[in-house]
mmCIF file with all atom_site columns, C-alpha atoms in Angstrom:
data_model
loop_
_atom_site.group_PDB
_atom_site.id
_atom_site.type_symbol
_atom_site.label_atom_id
_atom_site.label_alt_id
_atom_site.label_comp_id
_atom_site.label_asym_id
_atom_site.label_entity_id
_atom_site.label_seq_id
_atom_site.pdbx_PDB_ins_code
_atom_site.Cartn_x
_atom_site.Cartn_y
_atom_site.Cartn_z
_atom_site.occupancy
_atom_site.B_iso_or_equiv
_atom_site.pdbx_formal_charge
_atom_site.auth_seq_id
_atom_site.auth_comp_id
_atom_site.auth_asym_id
_atom_site.auth_atom_id
_atom_site.pdbx_PDB_model_num
ATOM 1   C CA . MET X 1 1   ? 1.151   8.418   12.243  1.00 85.00 ? 836 MET X CA 1
ATOM 2   C CA . ILE X 1 2   ? -0.608  5.076   12.527  1.00 90.00 ? 837 ILE X CA 1
ATOM 3   C CA . LEU X 1 3   ? -3.089  3.703   10.003  1.00 91.00 ? 838 LEU X CA 1
ATOM 4   C CA . CYS X 1 4   ? -5.306  1.046   11.587  1.00 93.00 ? 839 CYS X CA 1
ATOM 5   C CA . SER X 1 5   ? -6.972  -1.582  9.391   1.00 94.00 ? 840 SER X CA 1
ATOM 6   C CA . PHE X 1 6   ? -10.441 -2.824  10.273  1.00 93.00 ? 841 PHE X CA 1
ATOM 7   C CA . ASP X 1 7   ? -8.945  -6.169  11.332  1.00 95.00 ? 842 ASP X CA 1
ATOM 8   C CA . GLY X 1 8   ? -6.615  -4.518  13.856  1.00 93.00 ? 843 GLY X CA 1
ATOM 9   C CA . ALA X 1 9   ? -3.289  -4.271  12.026  1.00 95.00 ? 844 ALA X CA 1
ATOM 10  C CA . GLU X 1 10  ? -1.365  -1.070  12.618  1.00 94.00 ? 845 GLU X CA 1
ATOM 11  C CA . PHE X 1 11  ? 0.866   0.558   10.026  1.00 94.00 ? 846 PHE X CA 1
ATOM 12  C CA . PHE X 1 12  ? 3.297   3.227   11.157  1.00 93.00 ? 847 PHE X CA 1
ATOM 13  C CA . VAL X 1 13  ? 3.528   5.526   8.137   1.00 93.00 ? 848 VAL X CA 1
ATOM 14  C CA . ASN X 1 14  ? 5.241   8.718   7.067   1.00 92.00 ? 849 ASN X CA 1
ATOM 15  C CA . ARG X 1 15  ? 2.758   11.549  6.590   1.00 89.00 ? 850 ARG X CA 1
ATOM 16  C CA . ALA X 1 16  ? 4.819   13.279  3.905   1.00 90.00 ? 851 ALA X CA 1
ATOM 17  C CA . VAL X 1 17  ? 5.034   10.197  1.683   1.00 93.00 ? 852 VAL X CA 1
ATOM 18  C CA . LEU X 1 18  ? 1.290   9.543   1.839   1.00 92.00 ? 853 LEU X CA 1
ATOM 19  C CA . ALA X 1 19  ? 0.394   13.224  1.440   1.00 90.00 ? 854 ALA X CA 1
ATOM 20  C CA . MET X 1 20  ? 2.469   13.397  -1.759  1.00 91.00 ? 855 MET X CA 1
ATOM 21  C CA . ALA X 1 21  ? 0.760   10.275  -3.092  1.00 92.00 ? 856 ALA X CA 1
ATOM 22  C CA . SER X 1 22  ? -2.840  11.331  -2.468  1.00 91.00 ? 857 SER X CA 1
ATOM 23  C CA . ILE X 1 23  ? -4.895  14.407  -1.662  1.00 90.00 ? 858 ILE X CA 1
ATOM 24  C CA . ILE X 1 24  ? -7.216  12.134  0.321   1.00 90.00 ? 859 ILE X CA 1
ATOM 25  C CA . PHE X 1 25  ? -4.383  11.099  2.639   1.00 88.00 ? 860 PHE X CA 1
ATOM 26  C CA . SER X 1 26  ? -3.236  14.704  2.861   1.00 87.00 ? 861 SER X CA 1
ATOM 27  C CA . ASN X 1 27  ? -6.703  15.835  3.983   1.00 86.00 ? 862 ASN X CA 1
ATOM 28  C CA . MET X 1 28  ? -7.039  12.856  6.309   1.00 81.00 ? 863 MET X CA 1
ATOM 29  C CA . PHE X 1 29  ? -4.078  13.957  8.404   1.00 74.00 ? 864 PHE X CA 1
ATOM 30  C CA . GLY X 1 30  ? -5.881  17.119  9.469   1.00 69.00 ? 865 GLY X CA 1
ATOM 31  C CA . ASP X 1 31  ? -8.560  14.892  11.023  1.00 60.00 ? 866 ASP X CA 1
ATOM 32  C CA . ALA X 1 32  ? -6.139  12.558  12.797  1.00 57.00 ? 867 ALA X CA 1
ATOM 33  C CA . GLU X 1 33  ? -6.142  12.653  16.560  1.00 57.00 ? 868 GLU X CA 1
ATOM 34  C CA . PRO X 1 34  ? -3.588  11.517  19.119  1.00 54.00 ? 869 PRO X CA 1
ATOM 35  C CA . SER X 1 35  ? -3.971  7.853   19.994  1.00 52.00 ? 870 SER X CA 1
ATOM 36  C CA . GLU X 1 36  ? -5.993  7.012   23.063  1.00 55.00 ? 871 GLU X CA 1
ATOM 37  C CA . LYS X 1 37  ? -5.252  3.316   22.687  1.00 53.00 ? 872 LYS X CA 1
ATOM 38  C CA . VAL X 1 38  ? -2.969  1.828   25.261  1.00 44.00 ? 873 VAL X CA 1
ATOM 39  C CA . GLY X 1 39  ? -0.943  -1.274  24.606  1.00 40.00 ? 874 GLY X CA 1
ATOM 40  C CA . PRO X 1 40  ? 2.439   -2.646  23.614  1.00 40.00 ? 875 PRO X CA 1
ATOM 41  C CA . LYS X 1 41  ? 1.955   -1.776  19.943  1.00 55.00 ? 876 LYS X CA 1
ATOM 42  C CA . HIS X 1 42  ? 1.966   1.970   20.568  1.00 50.00 ? 877 HIS X CA 1
ATOM 43  C CA . CYS X 1 43  ? 5.189   3.797   21.275  1.00 52.00 ? 878 CYS X CA 1
ATOM 44  C CA . SER X 1 44  ? 3.350   6.725   22.890  1.00 54.00 ? 879 SER X CA 1
ATOM 45  C CA . GLU X 1 45  ? -0.145  8.018   23.371  1.00 61.00 ? 880 GLU X CA 1
ATOM 46  C CA . ASP X 1 46  ? 0.430   11.171  21.328  1.00 69.00 ? 881 ASP X CA 1
ATOM 47  C CA . VAL X 1 47  ? 0.899   9.387   17.990  1.00 77.00 ? 882 VAL X CA 1
ATOM 48  C CA . PRO X 1 48  ? -1.944  10.381  15.621  1.00 79.00 ? 883 PRO X CA 1
ATOM 49  C CA . PHE X 1 49  ? -3.951  7.497   14.217  1.00 81.00 ? 884 PHE X CA 1
ATOM 50  C CA . VAL X 1 50  ? -6.607  6.967   11.585  1.00 86.00 ? 885 VAL X CA 1
ATOM 51  C CA . ASP X 1 51  ? -8.953  3.981   11.467  1.00 89.00 ? 886 ASP X CA 1
ATOM 52  C CA . LEU X 1 52  ? -9.553  2.749   7.904   1.00 92.00 ? 887 LEU X CA 1
ATOM 53  C CA . ALA X 1 53  ? -12.151 0.406   6.402   1.00 92.00 ? 888 ALA X CA 1
ATOM 54  C CA . GLU X 1 54  ? -9.625  -1.720  4.473   1.00 93.00 ? 889 GLU X CA 1
ATOM 55  C CA . ASP X 1 55  ? -8.255  -5.019  5.742   1.00 94.00 ? 890 ASP X CA 1
ATOM 56  C CA . SER X 1 56  ? -4.583  -5.423  6.584   1.00 95.00 ? 891 SER X CA 1
ATOM 57  C CA . LYS X 1 57  ? -3.651  -7.252  3.354   1.00 93.00 ? 892 LYS X CA 1
ATOM 58  C CA . THR X 1 58  ? -5.165  -4.513  1.186   1.00 93.00 ? 893 THR X CA 1
ATOM 59  C CA . LEU X 1 59  ? -3.471  -1.732  3.177   1.00 94.00 ? 894 LEU X CA 1
ATOM 60  C CA . GLU X 1 60  ? -0.134  -3.527  3.121   1.00 94.00 ? 895 GLU X CA 1
ATOM 61  C CA . LEU X 1 61  ? -0.248  -3.894  -0.666  1.00 93.00 ? 896 LEU X CA 1
ATOM 62  C CA . LEU X 1 62  ? -1.424  -0.307  -1.199  1.00 94.00 ? 897 LEU X CA 1
ATOM 63  C CA . LEU X 1 63  ? 1.360   1.067   0.999   1.00 95.00 ? 898 LEU X CA 1
ATOM 64  C CA . ARG X 1 64  ? 3.974   -1.060  -0.764  1.00 93.00 ? 899 ARG X CA 1
ATOM 65  C CA . PHE X 1 65  ? 2.918   0.539   -4.052  1.00 93.00 ? 900 PHE X CA 1
ATOM 66  C CA . ILE X 1 66  ? 2.937   4.064   -2.585  1.00 94.00 ? 901 ILE X CA 1
ATOM 67  C CA . TYR X 1 67  ? 6.285   3.976   -0.804  1.00 93.00 ? 902 TYR X CA 1
ATOM 68  C CA . PRO X 1 68  ? 9.352   4.641   -2.966  1.00 85.00 ? 903 PRO X CA 1
ATOM 69  C CA . VAL X 1 69  ? 10.471  1.030   -3.121  1.00 84.00 ? 904 VAL X CA 1
ATOM 70  C CA . GLU X 1 70  ? 10.069  -1.663  -5.744  1.00 85.00 ? 905 GLU X CA 1
ATOM 71  C CA . SER X 1 71  ? 6.368   -2.287  -6.389  1.00 84.00 ? 906 SER X CA 1
ATOM 72  C CA . PRO X 1 72  ? 5.074   -5.686  -5.345  1.00 87.00 ? 907 PRO X CA 1
ATOM 73  C CA . VAL X 1 73  ? 4.296   -8.308  -7.962  1.00 87.00 ? 908 VAL X CA 1
ATOM 74  C CA . LEU X 1 74  ? 0.785   -9.540  -7.368  1.00 85.00 ? 909 LEU X CA 1
ATOM 75  C CA . SER X 1 75  ? 0.568   -13.205 -8.277  1.00 83.00 ? 910 SER X CA 1
ATOM 76  C CA . ALA X 1 76  ? -2.915  -13.895 -6.904  1.00 83.00 ? 911 ALA X CA 1
ATOM 77  C CA . LEU X 1 77  ? -5.860  -12.464 -8.784  1.00 81.00 ? 912 LEU X CA 1
ATOM 78  C CA . SER X 1 78  ? -7.744  -11.860 -5.535  1.00 77.00 ? 913 SER X CA 1
ATOM 79  C CA . ASP X 1 79  ? -4.912  -9.685  -4.161  1.00 82.00 ? 914 ASP X CA 1
ATOM 80  C CA . THR X 1 80  ? -4.655  -7.788  -7.428  1.00 82.00 ? 915 THR X CA 1
ATOM 81  C CA . LEU X 1 81  ? -8.335  -6.929  -7.522  1.00 75.00 ? 916 LEU X CA 1
ATOM 82  C CA . ARG X 1 82  ? -8.657  -6.097  -3.829  1.00 78.00 ? 917 ARG X CA 1
ATOM 83  C CA . VAL X 1 83  ? -5.835  -3.568  -4.102  1.00 85.00 ? 918 VAL X CA 1
ATOM 84  C CA . LEU X 1 84  ? -7.293  -2.139  -7.341  1.00 81.00 ? 919 LEU X CA 1
ATOM 85  C CA . VAL X 1 85  ? -10.290 -0.755  -5.449  1.00 82.00 ? 920 VAL X CA 1
ATOM 86  C CA . ALA X 1 86  ? -8.253  1.031   -2.730  1.00 87.00 ? 921 ALA X CA 1
ATOM 87  C CA . PRO X 1 87  ? -6.279  3.377   -5.051  1.00 85.00 ? 922 PRO X CA 1
ATOM 88  C CA . ASP X 1 88  ? -9.552  4.570   -6.568  1.00 83.00 ? 923 ASP X CA 1
ATOM 89  C CA . LYS X 1 89  ? -10.907 5.326   -3.097  1.00 87.00 ? 924 LYS X CA 1
ATOM 90  C CA . TYR X 1 90  ? -7.791  7.247   -2.066  1.00 90.00 ? 925 TYR X CA 1
ATOM 91  C CA . ILE X 1 91  ? -7.180  8.764   -5.524  1.00 89.00 ? 926 ILE X CA 1
ATOM 92  C CA . VAL X 1 92  ? -3.734  7.253   -6.064  1.00 89.00 ? 927 VAL X CA 1
ATOM 93  C CA . ASP X 1 93  ? -3.788  7.092   -9.857  1.00 88.00 ? 928 ASP X CA 1
ATOM 94  C CA . PHE X 1 94  ? -0.255  5.795   -10.373 1.00 90.00 ? 929 PHE X CA 1
ATOM 95  C CA . VAL X 1 95  ? -1.073  2.752   -8.230  1.00 89.00 ? 930 VAL X CA 1
ATOM 96  C CA . SER X 1 96  ? -4.286  2.094   -10.170 1.00 86.00 ? 931 SER X CA 1
ATOM 97  C CA . LYS X 1 97  ? -2.351  2.066   -13.438 1.00 89.00 ? 932 LYS X CA 1
ATOM 98  C CA . GLU X 1 98  ? 0.304   -0.323  -12.120 1.00 89.00 ? 933 GLU X CA 1
ATOM 99  C CA . VAL X 1 99  ? -2.244  -2.706  -10.612 1.00 88.00 ? 934 VAL X CA 1
ATOM 100 C CA . LEU X 1 100 ? -4.319  -2.665  -13.811 1.00 89.00 ? 935 LEU X CA 1
ATOM 101 C CA . LYS X 1 101 ? -1.219  -3.764  -15.748 1.00 90.00 ? 936 LYS X CA 1
ATOM 102 C CA . GLN X 1 102 ? -0.914  -6.703  -13.410 1.00 89.00 ? 937 GLN X CA 1
ATOM 103 C CA . VAL X 1 103 ? -4.631  -7.495  -13.773 1.00 89.00 ? 938 VAL X CA 1
ATOM 104 C CA . LYS X 1 104 ? -4.111  -7.646  -17.530 1.00 91.00 ? 939 LYS X CA 1
ATOM 105 C CA . GLU X 1 105 ? -1.222  -10.104 -17.162 1.00 90.00 ? 940 GLU X CA 1
ATOM 106 C CA . LEU X 1 106 ? -3.263  -12.331 -14.864 1.00 90.00 ? 941 LEU X CA 1
ATOM 107 C CA . ALA X 1 107 ? -6.361  -12.058 -17.072 1.00 91.00 ? 942 ALA X CA 1
ATOM 108 C CA . GLU X 1 108 ? -4.368  -13.339 -20.029 1.00 92.00 ? 943 GLU X CA 1
ATOM 109 C CA . LYS X 1 109 ? -3.685  -16.524 -18.037 1.00 91.00 ? 944 LYS X CA 1
ATOM 110 C CA . GLU X 1 110 ? -7.120  -16.923 -16.417 1.00 91.00 ? 945 GLU X CA 1
ATOM 111 C CA . PRO X 1 111 ? -9.645  -14.718 -18.264 1.00 93.00 ? 946 PRO X CA 1
ATOM 112 C CA . LEU X 1 112 ? -12.876 -16.148 -16.833 1.00 92.00 ? 947 LEU X CA 1
ATOM 113 C CA . GLN X 1 113 ? -11.610 -16.062 -13.261 1.00 90.00 ? 948 GLN X CA 1
ATOM 114 C CA . ALA X 1 114 ? -10.389 -12.505 -13.801 1.00 90.00 ? 949 ALA X CA 1
ATOM 115 C CA . TYR X 1 115 ? -13.780 -11.447 -15.166 1.00 91.00 ? 950 TYR X CA 1
ATOM 116 C CA . ALA X 1 116 ? -15.645 -13.041 -12.251 1.00 89.00 ? 951 ALA X CA 1
ATOM 117 C CA . ALA X 1 117 ? -13.323 -11.482 -9.687  1.00 86.00 ? 952 ALA X CA 1
ATOM 118 C CA . ALA X 1 118 ? -13.563 -8.054  -11.343 1.00 87.00 ? 953 ALA X CA 1
ATOM 119 C CA . PHE X 1 119 ? -17.351 -8.358  -11.331 1.00 89.00 ? 954 PHE X CA 1
ATOM 120 C CA . VAL X 1 120 ? -17.394 -9.170  -7.617  1.00 86.00 ? 955 VAL X CA 1
ATOM 121 C CA . GLN X 1 121 ? -15.085 -6.192  -6.896  1.00 82.00 ? 956 GLN X CA 1
ATOM 122 C CA . ARG X 1 122 ? -17.215 -3.939  -9.153  1.00 84.00 ? 957 ARG X CA 1
ATOM 123 C CA . SER X 1 123 ? -14.124 -2.648  -10.920 1.00 84.00 ? 958 SER X CA 1
ATOM 124 C CA . GLU X 1 124 ? -15.097 -1.355  -14.359 1.00 88.00 ? 959 GLU X CA 1
ATOM 125 C CA . ALA X 1 125 ? -11.493 -1.041  -15.506 1.00 88.00 ? 960 ALA X CA 1
ATOM 126 C CA . ALA X 1 126 ? -10.691 -4.621  -14.496 1.00 88.00 ? 961 ALA X CA 1
ATOM 127 C CA . LEU X 1 127 ? -13.950 -5.842  -16.065 1.00 91.00 ? 962 LEU X CA 1
ATOM 128 C CA . SER X 1 128 ? -12.963 -4.280  -19.363 1.00 93.00 ? 963 SER X CA 1
ATOM 129 C CA . VAL X 1 129 ? -9.485  -5.820  -19.279 1.00 92.00 ? 964 VAL X CA 1
ATOM 130 C CA . ALA X 1 130 ? -10.852 -9.244  -18.323 1.00 92.00 ? 965 ALA X CA 1
ATOM 131 C CA . ALA X 1 131 ? -13.583 -9.099  -21.000 1.00 93.00 ? 966 ALA X CA 1
ATOM 132 C CA . GLN X 1 132 ? -10.979 -8.348  -23.666 1.00 94.00 ? 967 GLN X CA 1
ATOM 133 C CA . ALA X 1 133 ? -8.893  -11.284 -22.441 1.00 93.00 ? 968 ALA X CA 1
ATOM 134 C CA . CYS X 1 134 ? -11.958 -13.556 -22.665 1.00 92.00 ? 969 CYS X CA 1
ATOM 135 C CA . LEU X 1 135 ? -12.657 -12.477 -26.242 1.00 92.00 ? 970 LEU X CA 1
ATOM 136 C CA . LEU X 1 136 ? -9.059  -13.088 -27.292 1.00 89.00 ? 971 LEU X CA 1
ATOM 137 C CA . ARG X 1 137 ? -9.130  -16.664 -26.069 1.00 78.00 ? 972 ARG X CA 1
#
């Protein structure tokens, strides 16, 4: 299966891994259709694909958290908050918890920036963490 980001990146993924991680991904695979795209990136035209609204950086980070490998360490606040929104959309709770831990660590270093970024992303959980960090400073 291929997940296509809105900016054109293609991620060849394992259906079983994503289906175990999220009911949303599991349901999505029933809607996937064979690829009609032709080009060097596709190994065959019968590979199912799904176009997603996320950009390639967000999808890459989300998939790195989902796959059974070491979770990425998010050092940039912008990356941390952008990937915090995706697990909520796809109902991947274990990723949300891990990313929120990393938001807390970054908010302790830069509380005002964390609060502003959480506000822009409209993440209530990140807003709460960042607000607490601001009050402790």
